[in-house]
Coordinates of C-alpha atoms in Angstrom, one line a residue:
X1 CA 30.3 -4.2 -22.7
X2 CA 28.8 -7.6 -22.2
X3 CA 25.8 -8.9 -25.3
X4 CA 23.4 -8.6 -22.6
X5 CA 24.1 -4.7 -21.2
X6 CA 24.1 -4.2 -25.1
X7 CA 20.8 -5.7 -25.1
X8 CA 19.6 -4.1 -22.0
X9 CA 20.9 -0.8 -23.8
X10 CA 19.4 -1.2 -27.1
X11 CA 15.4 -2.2 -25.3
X12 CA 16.3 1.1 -23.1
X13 CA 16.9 3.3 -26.1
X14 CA 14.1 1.9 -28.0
X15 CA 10.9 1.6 -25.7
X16 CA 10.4 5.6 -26.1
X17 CA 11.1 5.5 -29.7
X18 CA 8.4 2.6 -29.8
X19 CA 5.8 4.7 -27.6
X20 CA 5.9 7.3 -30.0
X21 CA 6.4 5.9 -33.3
X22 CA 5.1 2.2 -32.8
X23 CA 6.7 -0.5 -35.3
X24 CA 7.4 1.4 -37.6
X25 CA 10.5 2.9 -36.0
X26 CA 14.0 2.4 -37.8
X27 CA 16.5 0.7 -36.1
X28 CA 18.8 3.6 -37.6
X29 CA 16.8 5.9 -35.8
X30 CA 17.3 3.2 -32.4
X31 CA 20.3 3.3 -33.2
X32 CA 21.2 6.7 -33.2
X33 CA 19.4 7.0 -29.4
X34 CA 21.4 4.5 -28.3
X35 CA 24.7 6.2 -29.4
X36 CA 25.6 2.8 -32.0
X37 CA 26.2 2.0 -34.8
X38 CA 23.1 0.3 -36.6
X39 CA 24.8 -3.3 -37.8
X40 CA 25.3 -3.6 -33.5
X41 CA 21.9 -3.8 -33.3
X42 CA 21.3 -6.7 -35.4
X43 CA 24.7 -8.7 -33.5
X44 CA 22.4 -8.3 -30.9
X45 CA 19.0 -9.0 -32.3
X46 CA 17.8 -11.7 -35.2
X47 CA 15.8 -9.2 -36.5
X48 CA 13.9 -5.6 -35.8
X49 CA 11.0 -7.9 -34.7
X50 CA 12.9 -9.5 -32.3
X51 CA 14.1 -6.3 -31.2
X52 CA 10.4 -5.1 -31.0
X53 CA 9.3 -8.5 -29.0
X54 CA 12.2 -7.7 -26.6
X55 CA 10.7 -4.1 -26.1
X56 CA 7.6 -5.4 -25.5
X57 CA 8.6 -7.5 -22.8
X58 CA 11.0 -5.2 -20.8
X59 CA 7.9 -2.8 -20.8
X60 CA 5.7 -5.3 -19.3
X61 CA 8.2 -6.2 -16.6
X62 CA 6.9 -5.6 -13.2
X63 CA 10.4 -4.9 -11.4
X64 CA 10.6 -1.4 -12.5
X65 CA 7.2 -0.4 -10.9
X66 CA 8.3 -2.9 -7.8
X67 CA 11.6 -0.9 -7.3
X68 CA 10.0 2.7 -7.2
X69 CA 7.6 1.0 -4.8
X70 CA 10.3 0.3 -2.5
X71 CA 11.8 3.8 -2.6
X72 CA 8.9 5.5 -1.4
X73 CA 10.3 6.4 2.1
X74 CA 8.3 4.2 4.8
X75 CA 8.7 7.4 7.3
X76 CA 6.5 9.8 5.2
X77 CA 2.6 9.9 6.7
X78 CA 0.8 6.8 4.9
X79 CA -1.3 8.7 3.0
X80 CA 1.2 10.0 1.3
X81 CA 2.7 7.0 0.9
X82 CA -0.4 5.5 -1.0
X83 CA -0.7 8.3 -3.2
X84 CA 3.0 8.1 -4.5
X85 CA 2.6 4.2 -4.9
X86 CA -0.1 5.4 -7.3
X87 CA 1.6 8.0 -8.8
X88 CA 4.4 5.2 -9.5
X89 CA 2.1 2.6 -10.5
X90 CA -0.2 4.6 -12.9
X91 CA 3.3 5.4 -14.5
X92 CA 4.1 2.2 -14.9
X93 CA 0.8 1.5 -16.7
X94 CA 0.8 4.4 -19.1
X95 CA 4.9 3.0 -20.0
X96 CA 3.2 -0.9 -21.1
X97 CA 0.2 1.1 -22.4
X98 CA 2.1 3.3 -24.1
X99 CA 4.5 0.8 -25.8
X100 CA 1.4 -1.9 -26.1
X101 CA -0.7 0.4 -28.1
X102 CA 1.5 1.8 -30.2
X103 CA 2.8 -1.4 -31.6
X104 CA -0.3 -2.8 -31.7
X105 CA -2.1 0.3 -33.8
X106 CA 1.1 -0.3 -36.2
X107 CA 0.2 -3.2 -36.7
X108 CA 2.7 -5.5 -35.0
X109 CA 2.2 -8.9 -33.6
X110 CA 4.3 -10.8 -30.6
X111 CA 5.8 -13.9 -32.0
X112 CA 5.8 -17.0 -30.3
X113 CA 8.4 -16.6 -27.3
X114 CA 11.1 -19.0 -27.8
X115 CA 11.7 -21.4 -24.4
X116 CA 14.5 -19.8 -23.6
X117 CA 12.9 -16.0 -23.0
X118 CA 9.7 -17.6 -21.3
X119 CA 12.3 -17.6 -18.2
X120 CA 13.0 -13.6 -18.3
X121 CA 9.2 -12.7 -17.1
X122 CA 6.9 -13.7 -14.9
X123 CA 3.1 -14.6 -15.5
X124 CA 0.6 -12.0 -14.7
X125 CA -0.7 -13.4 -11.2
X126 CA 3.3 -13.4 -10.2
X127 CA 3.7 -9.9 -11.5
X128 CA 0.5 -8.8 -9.7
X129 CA 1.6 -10.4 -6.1
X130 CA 4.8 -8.9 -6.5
X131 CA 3.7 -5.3 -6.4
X132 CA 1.0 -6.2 -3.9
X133 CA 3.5 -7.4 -1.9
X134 CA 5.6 -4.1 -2.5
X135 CA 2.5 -1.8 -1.1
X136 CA 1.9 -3.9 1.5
X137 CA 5.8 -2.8 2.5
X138 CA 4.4 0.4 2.1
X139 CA 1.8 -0.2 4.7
X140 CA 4.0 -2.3 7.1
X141 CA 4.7 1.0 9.4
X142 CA 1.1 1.4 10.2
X143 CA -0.1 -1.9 10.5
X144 CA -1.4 -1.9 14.0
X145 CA -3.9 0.9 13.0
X146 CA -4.8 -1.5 9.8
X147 CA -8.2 -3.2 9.7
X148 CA -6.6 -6.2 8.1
X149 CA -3.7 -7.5 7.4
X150 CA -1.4 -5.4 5.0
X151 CA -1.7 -7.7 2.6
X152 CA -5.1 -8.0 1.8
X153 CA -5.1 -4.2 2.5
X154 CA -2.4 -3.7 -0.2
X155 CA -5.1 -5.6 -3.0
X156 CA -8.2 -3.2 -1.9
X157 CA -5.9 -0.5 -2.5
X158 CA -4.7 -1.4 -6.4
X159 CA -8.4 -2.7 -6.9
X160 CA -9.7 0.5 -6.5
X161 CA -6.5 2.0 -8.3
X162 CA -6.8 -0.3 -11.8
X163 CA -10.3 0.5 -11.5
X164 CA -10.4 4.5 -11.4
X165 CA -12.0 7.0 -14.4
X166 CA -9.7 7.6 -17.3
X167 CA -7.6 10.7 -16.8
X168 CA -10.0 12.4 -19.3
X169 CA -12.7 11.5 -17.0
X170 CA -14.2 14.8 -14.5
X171 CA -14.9 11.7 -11.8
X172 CA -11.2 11.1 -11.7
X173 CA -9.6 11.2 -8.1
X174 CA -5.6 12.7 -8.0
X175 CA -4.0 10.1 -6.4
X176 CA -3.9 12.0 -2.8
X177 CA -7.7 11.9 -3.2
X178 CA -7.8 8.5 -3.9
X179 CA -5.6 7.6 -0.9
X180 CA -7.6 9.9 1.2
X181 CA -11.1 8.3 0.0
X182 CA -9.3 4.7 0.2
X183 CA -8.0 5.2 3.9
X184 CA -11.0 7.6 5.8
X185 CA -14.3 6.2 3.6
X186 CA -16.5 8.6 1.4
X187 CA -18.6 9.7 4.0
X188 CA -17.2 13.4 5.2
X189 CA -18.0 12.4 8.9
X190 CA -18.5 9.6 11.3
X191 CA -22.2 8.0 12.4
X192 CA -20.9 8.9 16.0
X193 CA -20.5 12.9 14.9
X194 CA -24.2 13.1 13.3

């Protein structure tokens, strides 16, 4: 096994164990997830807080969230389309929420990301037009009926998503409701039907 699938093995074992237990996880009991010994861990990272800043980062990585985008059959009715590309976005929130909040309540702190690592991830605006681009894929099968281009379709579409009621919220919309709201209006019928 290459350094870097060990890598990519370790953050995979960790980032749950970080959810739940925040910094103060033992890298004995990463370790033990990851089916390794412990002293592998540090071959492969200076430190746990290294190890922690690494977790961090994979969380925050937009490709996962892209990829299950892309998935989403294109031959399903668009509707239901939209609502899985919320399903599989809101997932990817709660994952760097999850991970975010728990190392943050335990009190960790990202260090400074060394030159070399600033290469791995992307900036948020890339990250953003990435999955944009992604449901605008989604929307590429229906475009003719679109009242714009897919694109700027695709941004109306995660506006109103980031922006919905917490799921402890009664105004929150399941994500087939929001698609349904987002693609036929609020109103229940047309001006033409009064």
């Amino acid at each position: 096994m290459s350094p870097e699938q060990r890598r990519e093995m370790i953050v995979k074992a960790a980032i749950p164990l970080i959810a739940e237990y925040g910094a103060a996880v033992t890298t004995s009991k990463i370790a033990r997830a990851a089916g390794i010994g412990e002293a592998t861990i540090f071959r492969v990272f200076a430190d746990k807080e290294e190890l922690l800043d690494a977790c961090m980062a994979e969380a925050m990585r937009h490709d996962h969230a892209v990829r299950e985008l892309m998935s989403i059959p294109v031959d399903l009715p668009l509707p239901d389309r939209l609502a899985e590309a919320a399903d599989a976005l809101e997932a990817h929130l709660d994952r760097m929420g999850a991970v975010a909040g728990s190392l943050h309540a335990s009190g960790h702190r990202r260090r400074d990301t060394p030159a070399g690592e600033q290469g791995r991830g992307m900036g948020r605006e890339e990250s953003m037009a990435a999955i944009r681009g992604a449901v605008a894929e989604l929307l590429e099968p229906d475009r003719d009926a679109l009242r714009l281009p897919a694109d700027q379709v695709a941004a109306l579409f995660l506006g109103l998503l980031f922006t919905r009621p917490r799921p402890e919220e009664e105004t929150r919309l399941t994500t087939q409701q929001l698609a349904d709201v987002f693609l036929h209006g609020a109103l229940s019928r047309t001006e033409g039907d009064r």
